[in-house]
Short mmCIF file of C-alpha atoms in Angstrom, two decimals:
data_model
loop_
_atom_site.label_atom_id
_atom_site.label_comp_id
_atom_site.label_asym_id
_atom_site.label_seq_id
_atom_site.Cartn_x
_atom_site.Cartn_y
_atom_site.Cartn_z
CA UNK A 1 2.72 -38.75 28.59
CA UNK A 2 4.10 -37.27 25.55
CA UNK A 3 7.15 -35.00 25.59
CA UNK A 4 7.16 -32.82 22.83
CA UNK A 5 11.03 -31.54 21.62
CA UNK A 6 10.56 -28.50 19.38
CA UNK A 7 13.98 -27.28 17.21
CA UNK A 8 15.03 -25.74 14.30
CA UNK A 9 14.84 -22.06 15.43
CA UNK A 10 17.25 -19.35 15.01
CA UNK A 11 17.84 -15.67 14.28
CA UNK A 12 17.21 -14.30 10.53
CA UNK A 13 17.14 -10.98 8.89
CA UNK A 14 13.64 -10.72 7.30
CA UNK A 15 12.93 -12.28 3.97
CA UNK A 16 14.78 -15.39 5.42
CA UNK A 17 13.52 -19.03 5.82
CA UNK A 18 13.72 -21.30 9.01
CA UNK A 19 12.52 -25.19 9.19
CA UNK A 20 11.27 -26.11 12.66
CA UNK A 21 10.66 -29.71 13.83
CA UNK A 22 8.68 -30.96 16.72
CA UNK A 23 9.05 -34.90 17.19
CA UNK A 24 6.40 -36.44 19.81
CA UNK A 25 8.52 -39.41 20.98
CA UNK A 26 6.05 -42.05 22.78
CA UNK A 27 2.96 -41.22 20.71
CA UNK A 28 0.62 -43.65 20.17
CA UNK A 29 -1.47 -43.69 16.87
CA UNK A 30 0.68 -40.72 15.69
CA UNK A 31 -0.97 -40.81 12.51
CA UNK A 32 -4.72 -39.92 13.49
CA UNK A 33 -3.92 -36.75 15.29
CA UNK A 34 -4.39 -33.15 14.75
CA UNK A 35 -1.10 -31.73 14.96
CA UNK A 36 -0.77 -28.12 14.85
CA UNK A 37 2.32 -25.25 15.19
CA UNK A 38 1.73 -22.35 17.65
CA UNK A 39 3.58 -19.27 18.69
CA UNK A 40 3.79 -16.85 21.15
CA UNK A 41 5.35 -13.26 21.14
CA UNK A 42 6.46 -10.96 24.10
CA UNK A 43 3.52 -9.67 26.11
CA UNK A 44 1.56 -11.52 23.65
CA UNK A 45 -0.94 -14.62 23.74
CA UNK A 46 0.01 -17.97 22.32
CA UNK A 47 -1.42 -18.03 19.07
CA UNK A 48 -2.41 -20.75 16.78
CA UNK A 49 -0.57 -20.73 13.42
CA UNK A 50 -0.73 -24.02 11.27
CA UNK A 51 -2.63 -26.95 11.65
CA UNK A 52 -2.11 -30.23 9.65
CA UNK A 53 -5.42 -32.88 10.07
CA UNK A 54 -4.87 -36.67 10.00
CA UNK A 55 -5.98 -36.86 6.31
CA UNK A 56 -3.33 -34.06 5.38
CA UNK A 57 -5.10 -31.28 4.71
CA UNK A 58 -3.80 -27.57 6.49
CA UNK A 59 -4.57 -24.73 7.81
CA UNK A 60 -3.20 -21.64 8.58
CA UNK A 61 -3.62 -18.20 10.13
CA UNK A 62 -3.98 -15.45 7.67
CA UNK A 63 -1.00 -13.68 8.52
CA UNK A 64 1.54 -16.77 7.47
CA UNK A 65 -0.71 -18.06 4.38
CA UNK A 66 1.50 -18.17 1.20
CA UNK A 67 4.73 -18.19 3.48
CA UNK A 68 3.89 -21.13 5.88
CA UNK A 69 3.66 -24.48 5.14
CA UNK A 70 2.95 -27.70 7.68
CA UNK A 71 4.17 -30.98 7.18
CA UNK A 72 4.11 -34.31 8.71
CA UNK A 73 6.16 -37.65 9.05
CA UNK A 74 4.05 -40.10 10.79
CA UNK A 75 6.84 -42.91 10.81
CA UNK A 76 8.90 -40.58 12.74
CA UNK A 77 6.50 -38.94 14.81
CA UNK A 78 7.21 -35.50 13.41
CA UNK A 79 5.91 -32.03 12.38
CA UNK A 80 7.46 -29.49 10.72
CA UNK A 81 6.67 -25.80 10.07
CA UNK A 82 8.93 -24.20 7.04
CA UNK A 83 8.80 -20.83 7.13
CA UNK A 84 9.74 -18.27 4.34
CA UNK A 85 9.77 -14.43 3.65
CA UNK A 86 9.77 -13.68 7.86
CA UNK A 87 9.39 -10.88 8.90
CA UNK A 88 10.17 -9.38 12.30
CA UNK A 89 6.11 -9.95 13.19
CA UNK A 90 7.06 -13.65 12.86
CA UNK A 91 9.44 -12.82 16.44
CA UNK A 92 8.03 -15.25 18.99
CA UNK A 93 8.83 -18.81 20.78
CA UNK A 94 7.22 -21.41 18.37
CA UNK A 95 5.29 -24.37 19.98
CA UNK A 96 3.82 -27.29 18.78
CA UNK A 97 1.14 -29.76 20.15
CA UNK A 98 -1.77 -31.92 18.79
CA UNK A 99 -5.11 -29.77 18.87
CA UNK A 100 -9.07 -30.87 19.68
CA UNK A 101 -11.78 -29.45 17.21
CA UNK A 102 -11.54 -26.15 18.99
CA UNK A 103 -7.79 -25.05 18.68
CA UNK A 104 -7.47 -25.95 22.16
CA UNK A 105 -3.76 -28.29 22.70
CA UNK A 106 -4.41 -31.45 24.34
CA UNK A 107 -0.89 -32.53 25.64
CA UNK A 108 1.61 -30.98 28.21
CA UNK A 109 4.00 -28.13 26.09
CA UNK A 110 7.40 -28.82 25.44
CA UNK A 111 10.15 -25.77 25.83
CA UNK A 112 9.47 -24.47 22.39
CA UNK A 113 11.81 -23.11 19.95
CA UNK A 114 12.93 -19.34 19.40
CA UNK A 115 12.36 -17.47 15.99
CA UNK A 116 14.09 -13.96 16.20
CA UNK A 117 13.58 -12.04 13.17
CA UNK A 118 15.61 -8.78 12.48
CA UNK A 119 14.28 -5.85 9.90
#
């Protein structure tokens, strides 16, 4: 089973930038999976954000595009979310997983890693 380890969050003032890694220590064929960065606010659902396919093209939610970007390191298991210009919308607990077709994440979820962003 793969143990996800999410880090890099923080608190910011808005406008700021954050990196976030998620390393997937124990996955097999790292390279041919769907990796993908979620988030989830108070009293809000978990959200999908940014997506990053095996043959490295992205994706990302409208509300992050232009300030987002996704990026991988197969030889260390890795995936990384740098995030610029937040804003205090951006406040949640920041996830990451691999993904199916639909969104949906296909291994257990690790602890996450807080983004706090103050106006």
């Amino acid at each position: 089973q793969v143990q996800l380890v999410e880090s890099g969050g923080g608190s910011v003032q808005a406008g700021g930038s954050l990196r976030l890694s998620c390393a997937a220590p124990g996955s097999i064929f790292y390279r041919l999976t769907t990796m993908a960065w979620y988030r989830q606010a108070p009293e809000k659902r978990r959200e999908l954000v940014a997506t990053m396919y095996s043959n490295g093209t992205t994706d990302y939610v409208d509300s992050v595009k232009g300030r987002f970007t996704i990026s991988r390191d197969n030889a260390k298991s890795t995936v990384y979310l740098q995030m610029n210009s937040l804003q205090s919308e951006d406040t949640a607990l920041y996830y990451c997983n691999r993904r199916d077709d639909e969104g949906f994440a296909l291994w257990s979820w690790g602890r996450g890693t807080q983004v706090t962003v103050s106006a």
